[in-house]
Short mmCIF file of C-alpha atoms and ligand atoms in Angstrom, two decimals:
data_model
loop_
_atom_site.label_atom_id
_atom_site.label_comp_id
_atom_site.label_asym_id
_atom_site.label_seq_id
_atom_site.Cartn_x
_atom_site.Cartn_y
_atom_site.Cartn_z
CA MET X 1 14.24 -26.28 -7.30
CA GLN X 2 12.00 -29.09 -6.04
CA MET X 3 8.28 -28.74 -6.62
CA GLU X 4 6.64 -27.38 -3.48
CA THR X 5 3.05 -28.40 -2.84
CA PHE X 6 0.38 -27.67 -0.29
CA PRO X 7 -1.00 -30.92 1.14
CA THR X 8 -4.52 -31.40 -0.26
CA PHE X 9 -6.36 -33.93 -2.43
CA GLN X 10 -7.75 -31.16 -4.66
CA SER X 11 -6.67 -31.04 -8.27
CA PRO X 12 -5.75 -27.61 -9.62
CA GLU X 13 -8.41 -25.50 -11.35
CA ILE X 14 -5.76 -23.28 -12.92
CA ILE X 15 -2.14 -23.85 -13.89
CA ILE X 16 -0.04 -21.00 -15.24
CA HIS X 17 2.99 -22.52 -16.91
CA SER X 18 6.07 -21.88 -19.05
CA ALA X 19 6.74 -18.44 -17.55
CA ASN X 20 9.99 -16.94 -18.73
CA GLN X 21 10.48 -15.92 -15.13
CA LEU X 22 8.26 -16.86 -12.21
CA LEU X 23 9.10 -14.41 -9.42
CA THR X 24 8.26 -16.44 -6.32
CA LEU X 25 9.60 -13.93 -3.74
CA ALA X 26 10.02 -17.02 -1.54
CA GLY X 27 12.05 -16.86 1.65
CA PRO X 28 11.77 -15.17 5.02
CA ALA X 29 9.97 -11.81 5.22
CA PRO X 30 10.73 -9.00 5.33
CA LYS X 31 13.57 -8.96 2.84
CA ARG X 32 16.13 -6.38 3.94
CA GLY X 33 19.71 -5.38 3.21
CA ALA X 34 21.25 -7.81 0.72
CA ALA X 35 17.95 -9.74 0.54
CA GLN X 36 15.93 -6.63 -0.48
CA GLY X 37 16.45 -7.61 -4.14
CA ASP X 38 15.85 -11.35 -3.75
CA LEU X 39 13.07 -12.27 -6.19
CA ALA X 40 13.69 -16.05 -5.93
CA ILE X 41 13.14 -16.52 -9.67
CA LEU X 42 12.18 -19.83 -11.29
CA ARG X 43 12.84 -20.02 -15.02
CA ASP X 44 10.28 -21.94 -17.05
CA GLY X 45 8.23 -21.81 -13.86
CA ALA X 46 4.65 -22.74 -13.13
CA VAL X 47 2.08 -22.27 -10.42
CA ALA X 48 -0.98 -24.42 -9.68
CA ILE X 49 -4.08 -22.93 -8.07
CA SER X 50 -6.82 -24.75 -6.22
CA GLY X 51 -9.77 -22.80 -4.79
CA ASP X 52 -8.45 -19.52 -3.39
CA LYS X 53 -4.98 -20.89 -2.61
CA ILE X 54 -1.73 -21.71 -4.32
CA LEU X 55 -1.43 -25.47 -4.50
CA ALA X 56 2.06 -25.84 -5.92
CA VAL X 57 4.97 -23.89 -7.39
CA GLY X 58 7.75 -25.46 -9.45
CA SER X 59 9.00 -26.27 -12.92
CA THR X 60 6.54 -26.40 -15.82
CA LEU X 61 7.21 -30.11 -16.28
CA ASP X 62 6.43 -30.97 -12.65
CA ILE X 63 3.41 -28.70 -12.24
CA LEU X 64 1.72 -29.73 -15.50
CA GLY X 65 1.91 -33.27 -14.14
CA LEU X 66 -0.72 -32.22 -11.54
CA ALA X 67 -3.30 -31.24 -14.18
CA ASP X 68 -6.46 -33.22 -14.85
CA SER X 69 -9.20 -32.77 -17.44
CA ARG X 70 -10.80 -29.87 -15.50
CA THR X 71 -7.64 -27.82 -15.17
CA ARG X 72 -7.43 -24.60 -17.15
CA LYS X 73 -3.88 -24.26 -18.45
CA ILE X 74 -2.62 -20.75 -19.12
CA ASP X 75 0.52 -20.41 -21.19
CA ALA X 76 2.82 -17.62 -19.94
CA ARG X 77 5.58 -18.26 -22.48
CA GLY X 78 7.65 -15.12 -23.05
CA LYS X 79 6.08 -13.43 -20.02
CA ILE X 80 6.67 -13.07 -16.30
CA VAL X 81 4.48 -14.28 -13.45
CA LEU X 82 4.57 -12.67 -10.02
CA PRO X 83 2.51 -12.20 -6.86
CA GLY X 84 -0.22 -9.55 -6.83
CA PHE X 85 1.08 -6.17 -5.71
CA VAL X 86 0.43 -5.07 -2.14
CA ASP X 87 -0.05 -1.30 -1.76
CA ALA X 88 1.11 -0.31 1.72
CA HIS X 89 -0.26 3.26 1.84
CA THR X 90 -3.42 4.65 0.28
CA PRO X 91 -5.93 7.33 1.17
CA ALA X 92 -7.99 5.94 -1.76
CA VAL X 93 -11.42 6.64 -0.27
CA PHE X 94 -12.43 10.30 -0.64
CA ALA X 95 -14.97 12.55 -2.30
CA GLY X 96 -14.28 15.20 -4.93
CA ASP X 97 -10.95 16.26 -6.37
CA ARG X 98 -8.41 19.08 -6.06
CA ALA X 99 -7.44 19.75 -9.67
CA ASN X 100 -7.72 23.48 -8.86
CA GLU X 101 -4.95 23.14 -6.26
CA PHE X 102 -2.77 21.20 -8.71
CA GLU X 103 -3.06 24.13 -11.10
CA ALA X 104 -2.36 26.62 -8.32
CA ARG X 105 0.81 24.71 -7.41
CA LEU X 106 1.94 24.85 -11.03
CA GLN X 107 1.57 28.62 -10.75
CA GLY X 108 3.81 28.77 -7.67
CA ALA X 109 1.69 28.14 -4.59
CA THR X 110 3.09 25.46 -2.25
CA TYR X 111 1.16 22.55 -0.74
CA LEU X 112 1.57 23.99 2.77
CA GLU X 113 0.50 27.49 1.68
CA ILE X 114 -2.68 26.07 0.17
CA GLN X 115 -3.32 24.10 3.36
CA LYS X 116 -2.81 27.19 5.55
CA ALA X 117 -5.29 29.13 3.41
CA GLY X 118 -8.00 26.56 4.17
CA GLY X 119 -7.54 24.27 1.18
CA GLY X 120 -5.56 21.04 1.03
CA ILE X 121 -6.70 18.13 3.17
CA MET X 122 -9.48 20.28 4.71
CA SER X 123 -11.02 20.84 1.30
CA THR X 124 -11.35 17.05 0.79
CA VAL X 125 -12.67 16.77 4.37
CA ARG X 126 -15.50 19.16 3.49
CA ALA X 127 -16.40 17.14 0.38
CA THR X 128 -16.16 13.82 2.23
CA ARG X 129 -18.30 15.03 5.13
CA ALA X 130 -20.94 16.16 2.66
CA ALA X 131 -21.04 12.92 0.64
CA PRO X 132 -23.56 10.25 1.63
CA LEU X 133 -22.04 6.80 2.18
CA HIS X 134 -23.25 5.41 -1.17
CA GLU X 135 -21.72 8.40 -2.96
CA LEU X 136 -18.38 7.97 -1.20
CA VAL X 137 -18.38 4.30 -2.21
CA ALA X 138 -19.40 5.13 -5.79
CA GLN X 139 -16.65 7.73 -6.17
CA SER X 140 -13.98 5.45 -4.69
CA ARG X 141 -14.90 2.26 -6.61
CA PRO X 142 -13.33 3.25 -9.98
CA ARG X 143 -10.03 3.94 -8.25
CA LEU X 144 -9.99 0.43 -6.81
CA GLU X 145 -10.91 -0.94 -10.24
CA ALA X 146 -7.96 0.86 -11.79
CA MET X 147 -5.59 -0.29 -9.02
CA LEU X 148 -6.68 -3.91 -9.56
CA ALA X 149 -6.25 -3.61 -13.32
CA HIS X 150 -2.65 -2.48 -12.66
CA GLY X 151 -2.02 -5.53 -10.48
CA THR X 152 -2.77 -4.42 -6.93
CA THR X 153 -4.58 -7.24 -5.13
CA THR X 154 -4.25 -6.02 -1.52
CA ALA X 155 -4.23 -2.41 -0.33
CA GLU X 156 -4.11 -0.52 2.92
CA VAL X 157 -6.81 2.19 2.96
CA LYS X 158 -6.84 5.11 5.37
CA THR X 159 -9.61 7.26 6.76
CA GLY X 160 -8.52 10.81 7.56
CA TYR X 161 -10.92 12.87 5.46
CA GLY X 162 -13.61 12.87 8.17
CA LEU X 163 -11.86 14.38 11.18
CA ASN X 164 -15.01 14.00 13.25
CA LEU X 165 -16.26 10.73 14.65
CA GLU X 166 -19.30 10.52 12.41
CA THR X 167 -17.40 10.93 9.15
CA GLU X 168 -14.42 8.85 10.23
CA LEU X 169 -16.87 6.00 10.92
CA LYS X 170 -18.58 6.64 7.58
CA MET X 171 -15.19 6.26 5.91
CA PHE X 172 -14.67 2.93 7.69
CA GLN X 173 -18.12 1.85 6.46
CA ALA X 174 -17.11 2.81 2.92
CA ILE X 175 -13.86 0.82 3.23
CA ALA X 176 -15.79 -2.21 4.58
CA ALA X 177 -18.41 -1.96 1.80
CA LEU X 178 -15.73 -1.76 -0.87
CA ASP X 179 -13.80 -4.62 0.71
CA ALA X 180 -16.94 -6.76 0.65
CA GLU X 181 -17.95 -6.01 -2.94
CA HIS X 182 -14.55 -5.69 -4.57
CA ALA X 183 -12.00 -8.35 -5.41
CA MET X 184 -9.15 -6.45 -3.79
CA ASP X 185 -8.56 -7.08 -0.07
CA LEU X 186 -8.48 -3.86 1.95
CA VAL X 187 -6.66 -3.23 5.23
CA PRO X 188 -8.27 -0.40 7.24
CA THR X 189 -6.25 2.35 8.94
CA PHE X 190 -7.64 5.07 11.24
CA LEU X 191 -6.09 8.43 10.33
CA GLY X 192 -8.22 10.70 12.53
CA ALA X 193 -5.01 12.66 13.15
CA HIS X 194 -4.46 13.67 9.52
CA VAL X 195 -4.64 17.42 10.24
CA VAL X 196 -6.38 19.48 12.91
CA PRO X 197 -9.79 20.31 11.38
CA GLU X 198 -10.68 23.98 10.90
CA GLU X 199 -13.26 24.01 13.70
CA TYR X 200 -10.42 23.18 16.15
CA ARG X 201 -8.02 25.87 14.88
CA GLY X 202 -6.24 27.32 17.93
CA ARG X 203 -7.47 24.38 20.05
CA GLU X 204 -5.15 21.69 18.73
CA GLY X 205 -4.78 20.06 22.15
CA ALA X 206 -8.56 19.65 22.39
CA TYR X 207 -8.60 17.84 19.03
CA VAL X 208 -5.84 15.49 20.17
CA GLU X 209 -7.94 14.72 23.28
CA LEU X 210 -10.97 14.08 21.08
CA VAL X 211 -8.98 11.59 19.01
CA VAL X 212 -7.63 9.85 22.12
CA GLU X 213 -10.67 9.92 24.39
CA GLU X 214 -13.54 9.55 21.91
CA MET X 215 -12.47 8.45 18.47
CA LEU X 216 -9.97 5.68 19.30
CA PRO X 217 -12.32 3.85 21.72
CA ALA X 218 -15.26 4.19 19.31
CA VAL X 219 -13.24 2.95 16.35
CA LYS X 220 -11.93 0.08 18.45
CA LEU X 221 -15.50 -0.89 19.37
CA LYS X 222 -17.08 -0.50 15.93
CA VAL X 223 -14.42 -1.38 13.38
CA LYS X 224 -13.45 -5.02 12.92
CA SER X 225 -11.57 -6.69 10.11
CA GLN X 226 -11.62 -10.45 9.59
CA LYS X 227 -8.66 -10.20 7.25
CA SER X 228 -6.08 -8.07 9.02
CA LYS X 229 -5.24 -5.85 11.94
CA VAL X 230 -6.79 -2.40 12.10
CA PHE X 231 -4.04 0.23 12.08
CA CYS X 232 -3.78 3.76 13.46
CA ASP X 233 -1.70 6.38 11.66
CA VAL X 234 -0.75 9.99 12.52
CA PHE X 235 0.53 12.66 10.11
CA CYS X 236 3.45 13.94 12.19
CA ASP X 237 4.90 16.83 10.22
CA GLU X 238 4.95 20.58 9.73
CA GLY X 239 1.35 21.78 9.34
CA ALA X 240 -0.01 18.61 10.98
CA PHE X 241 0.80 17.05 14.39
CA THR X 242 3.87 17.50 16.60
CA VAL X 243 5.92 14.59 17.88
CA GLU X 244 4.41 15.00 21.37
CA GLN X 245 0.86 14.95 19.98
CA ALA X 246 1.66 11.98 17.76
CA ARG X 247 3.23 10.12 20.68
CA ARG X 248 0.10 10.70 22.79
CA ILE X 249 -2.22 9.39 20.05
CA LEU X 250 -0.09 6.45 18.98
CA THR X 251 0.60 5.34 22.56
CA ALA X 252 -3.14 5.30 23.23
CA ALA X 253 -3.71 3.44 19.95
CA ARG X 254 -1.11 0.86 20.93
CA ASP X 255 -2.94 0.38 24.26
CA TRP X 256 -6.12 -0.27 22.25
CA GLU X 257 -4.13 -2.82 20.22
CA PHE X 258 -4.13 -1.01 16.91
CA GLY X 259 -1.12 -1.64 14.69
CA LEU X 260 0.84 1.60 14.24
CA ARG X 261 1.90 3.53 11.14
CA VAL X 262 3.36 7.06 10.99
CA HIS X 263 3.39 9.69 8.22
CA ALA X 264 6.97 10.82 8.81
CA ASP X 265 9.43 13.30 7.34
CA GLU X 266 7.46 14.33 4.25
CA PHE X 267 8.09 18.05 4.61
CA ALA X 268 10.18 18.53 7.77
CA ASN X 269 12.12 16.16 9.98
CA LEU X 270 10.44 16.63 13.36
CA GLY X 271 11.69 13.26 14.64
CA ALA X 272 8.70 11.26 13.41
CA ALA X 273 10.71 8.33 12.02
CA ARG X 274 12.50 8.09 15.33
CA LEU X 275 9.13 8.13 17.10
CA ALA X 276 8.01 5.23 14.89
CA ALA X 277 11.11 3.36 16.06
CA GLU X 278 10.53 4.26 19.71
CA LEU X 279 6.95 2.93 19.56
CA GLY X 280 7.78 -0.17 17.48
CA ALA X 281 5.46 0.95 14.66
CA ALA X 282 4.87 -1.39 11.75
CA SER X 283 5.84 1.35 9.32
CA ALA X 284 7.05 4.90 8.86
CA ASP X 285 5.89 6.35 5.55
CA HIS X 286 7.09 9.11 3.15
CA LEU X 287 10.60 9.59 4.65
CA MET X 288 11.81 12.22 2.21
CA VAL X 289 14.01 14.04 4.73
CA THR X 290 15.09 11.20 7.02
CA THR X 291 18.66 11.05 8.36
CA ARG X 292 20.96 8.03 8.48
CA ASP X 293 20.67 8.05 12.29
CA ASP X 294 16.88 7.82 12.01
CA MET X 295 17.23 4.98 9.50
CA GLN X 296 19.48 3.10 11.93
CA ALA X 297 16.88 3.54 14.69
CA MET X 298 14.21 2.20 12.33
CA ALA X 299 16.40 -0.81 11.47
CA ARG X 300 16.97 -1.64 15.13
CA ALA X 301 13.22 -1.46 15.80
CA ASN X 302 12.24 -3.43 12.65
CA VAL X 303 10.14 -0.56 11.29
CA THR X 304 9.40 -0.94 7.57
CA ALA X 305 10.09 2.16 5.45
CA VAL X 306 7.09 2.72 3.17
CA LEU X 307 8.33 4.92 0.34
CA LEU X 308 5.88 6.90 -1.78
CA PRO X 309 7.69 8.23 -4.85
CA GLY X 310 4.41 9.11 -6.55
CA THR X 311 3.84 11.78 -3.92
CA THR X 312 7.17 13.52 -4.48
CA PHE X 313 6.54 13.33 -8.22
CA GLY X 314 2.94 14.47 -7.79
CA LEU X 315 4.10 17.51 -5.84
CA GLY X 316 6.59 18.28 -8.61
CA LYS X 317 9.42 18.09 -6.07
CA SER X 318 12.85 16.53 -6.43
CA ASN X 319 13.78 15.51 -2.88
CA PHE X 320 12.81 11.87 -3.27
CA ALA X 321 13.35 9.48 -0.38
CA ASP X 322 16.76 7.83 -0.57
CA GLY X 323 15.69 4.21 -1.00
CA ARG X 324 19.23 2.96 -1.48
CA ALA X 325 20.26 4.44 1.88
CA PHE X 326 17.42 2.60 3.64
CA VAL X 327 18.57 -0.66 2.04
CA GLU X 328 22.18 0.06 3.06
CA GLU X 329 21.02 0.70 6.64
CA ASN X 330 19.18 -2.65 6.65
CA VAL X 331 15.68 -1.14 6.87
CA PRO X 332 13.06 -3.26 5.03
CA VAL X 333 11.72 -1.08 2.22
CA ALA X 334 8.11 -1.24 0.97
CA LEU X 335 6.26 0.88 -1.58
CA GLY X 336 2.84 2.50 -1.64
CA SER X 337 0.96 4.40 -4.31
CA ASP X 338 -0.39 7.00 -1.82
CA ILE X 339 -3.32 7.52 -4.16
CA ASN X 340 -5.04 10.63 -2.80
CA PRO X 341 -6.64 13.78 -4.23
CA GLY X 342 -3.99 16.24 -3.01
CA THR X 343 -0.52 15.02 -3.75
CA CYS X 344 -0.75 11.87 -5.85
CA TRP X 345 -3.68 10.55 -7.88
CA CYS X 346 -1.97 7.45 -9.21
CA GLU X 347 -3.48 3.96 -9.32
CA SER X 348 -0.57 2.27 -11.06
CA MET X 349 1.90 0.26 -8.98
CA PRO X 350 4.07 -0.39 -12.07
CA PHE X 351 4.47 3.38 -12.44
CA ILE X 352 5.38 3.67 -8.73
CA ILE X 353 8.04 0.98 -9.30
CA ALA X 354 9.36 2.91 -12.31
CA LEU X 355 9.64 6.08 -10.19
CA ALA X 356 11.25 4.27 -7.24
CA CYS X 357 14.01 2.96 -9.50
CA ARG X 358 14.74 6.26 -11.20
CA TYR X 359 14.52 8.66 -8.26
CA GLU X 360 14.78 6.60 -5.06
CA LYS X 361 17.71 4.54 -6.32
CA LEU X 362 16.16 1.12 -5.88
CA THR X 363 17.01 -1.60 -8.37
CA PRO X 364 14.06 -3.15 -10.24
CA ALA X 365 14.33 -6.29 -8.09
CA GLN X 366 14.40 -4.24 -4.86
CA ALA X 367 11.37 -2.24 -5.97
CA ILE X 368 9.40 -5.40 -6.80
CA VAL X 369 10.21 -6.84 -3.37
CA ALA X 370 9.06 -3.51 -1.90
CA ALA X 371 5.75 -3.68 -3.79
CA THR X 372 4.98 -7.28 -2.80
CA ILE X 373 6.33 -9.21 0.17
CA ASN X 374 7.73 -6.25 2.14
CA ALA X 375 4.50 -4.27 1.78
CA ALA X 376 2.63 -7.40 2.91
CA HIS X 377 4.94 -7.65 5.91
CA SER X 378 4.26 -4.04 6.89
CA LEU X 379 0.54 -4.89 6.98
CA GLY X 380 1.05 -8.07 9.00
CA LEU X 381 0.01 -10.20 6.01
CA ALA X 382 3.28 -11.77 4.86
CA ASP X 383 2.03 -15.24 5.78
CA ARG X 384 -0.87 -14.89 3.32
CA VAL X 385 0.11 -12.63 0.41
CA GLY X 386 3.16 -11.07 -1.27
CA SER X 387 4.85 -14.24 -2.54
CA LEU X 388 4.01 -17.33 -4.56
CA ALA X 389 4.19 -20.25 -2.16
CA PRO X 390 1.96 -23.25 -1.52
CA GLY X 391 -0.83 -22.45 0.94
CA LYS X 392 -0.77 -18.70 0.33
CA LEU X 393 -3.65 -16.85 -1.31
CA ALA X 394 -3.69 -17.32 -5.07
CA ASP X 395 -3.06 -13.65 -5.90
CA VAL X 396 -1.10 -13.95 -9.14
CA LEU X 397 -0.21 -11.61 -12.01
CA ILE X 398 0.93 -12.26 -15.55
CA ALA X 399 2.84 -9.33 -17.04
CA ASP X 400 3.42 -9.19 -20.77
CA VAL X 401 7.14 -8.49 -20.49
CA PRO X 402 10.01 -10.94 -20.99
CA ASP X 403 12.04 -10.02 -17.93
CA TYR X 404 11.25 -8.48 -14.51
CA ARG X 405 13.42 -5.43 -15.21
CA HIS X 406 10.93 -4.33 -17.85
CA LEU X 407 8.40 -3.60 -15.06
CA ALA X 408 10.60 -0.65 -14.12
CA TYR X 409 12.25 0.03 -17.47
CA ARG X 410 8.99 0.71 -19.32
CA PHE X 411 6.43 3.14 -17.98
CA GLY X 412 3.20 4.82 -18.92
CA ALA X 413 1.40 1.74 -20.28
CA ASN X 414 -0.02 -1.11 -18.24
CA PRO X 415 2.06 -4.31 -18.54
CA ILE X 416 -0.35 -6.38 -16.40
CA GLU X 417 -2.24 -8.75 -18.66
CA MET X 418 -3.91 -11.05 -16.17
CA VAL X 419 -4.88 -10.60 -12.53
CA ILE X 420 -5.93 -13.56 -10.41
CA LYS X 421 -7.28 -12.70 -6.97
CA ARG X 422 -7.99 -15.47 -4.46
CA GLY X 423 -7.97 -17.97 -7.31
CA LYS X 424 -10.44 -16.07 -9.52
CA ILE X 425 -9.45 -14.44 -12.81
CA VAL X 426 -10.53 -10.83 -12.30
CA LYS X 427 -8.76 -9.33 -15.31
CA SER X 428 -7.73 -11.09 -18.48
CA GLN X 429 -6.40 -9.95 -21.82
CA ILE X 430 -5.44 -13.53 -22.70
CA ASP X 431 -7.74 -15.53 -24.99
CA PRO X 432 -9.30 -18.51 -23.21
O1 LIG M 501 0.24 11.12 2.05
N1 LIG M 501 0.60 13.60 3.83
C1 LIG M 501 -0.50 13.40 4.15
N2 LIG M 501 -1.45 12.80 3.46
C2 LIG M 501 -1.43 12.69 2.06
C3 LIG M 501 -1.91 13.91 1.40
C4 LIG M 501 -3.33 14.00 1.55
C5 LIG M 501 -3.97 15.15 0.83
O2 LIG M 501 -3.32 16.13 0.47
O3 LIG M 501 -5.18 15.02 0.66
C6 LIG M 501 -0.10 12.22 1.59
O4 LIG M 501 0.58 12.84 0.79
#
């Protein structure tokens, strides 16, 4: 491959060279069908970084030729280099925990039974409403730290533990504060329709109207992101919102120019994936009980399937989403950690990749595409992150494994040795 460079007179501050495999993920996004596993690997590859951008990608010989006396050269011999992971689905901002519910589930209670009895999401809503902003930020920060240390450099973050305007806006403030102070880039999503809060029990329609008439316009007015779209998501499932309610909220959100995401088919297939297709949503997420017909509708409408194997694992269930079927049906597949206090407290994208390969039938290459460029595509960021190409943000990982398959093959330890975010080394276990 020819060296590709970004036109600039800057010399590189950092060059990572001699990688056993440099996974560029280059090529059109999203990668779907036969391209879902296309890592575009360079052997003995190198990447040059200038400021917050990738300056050049190519062979070690060519790229080292760009170095001058100021360039820091990092030797990745025997290792792999890849783009920072993009996490397409996280409710990572919340207060408290639900370890008690985890134990209750181990003793036989189901997630939906706990929710019906007043626990579940509502229990985190109570804790999140009670937490002052600084406390919510302080409790969420270590989770972002752990995600970054495991290689995640961009993450979608949902609200959805406020369920009243005041707390939903407080959650957006927490996301903005964390985005400003933390290396990771955060993409905000409004999930005011996570469940119907307890004070609206028996008046579900009134809550839907509140979301549509009050919350969406207020969020539109008050929440801005310089880095990405703001998204709106609805949990359309048994125990949450019906298809008609979800359609009403998402149609209004589309009118307000939010990007759309849908929690679909986690517990029951109500037709939520099909609704995502009907509305041209950016993503449908979970998809544990989705039919081939629904997948075909998603493919026709270019909806990305965001699979969350950590959630199925976290619930101790075995009906994992059928990732291979989505690939066969030409649906672009992305991955998310779904880090949340109820179903999946997992900060590690490498572990999510390991699960996706074992239980969702993705190959290691397909899972890595899902955790990088396809997740970026689902967030509208494929032109900036998710692959190693000149001009893109310098979000780069070094993993201490000799071959990309080891990212899925090994599990339980953290293979990510260096994390570079926007050109800055934010984690390093390599001697200078
Ligand atoms: O993605 N399904 C809805 N939301 C989360 C669970 C949130 C919770 O239980 O707190 C999920 O699994």
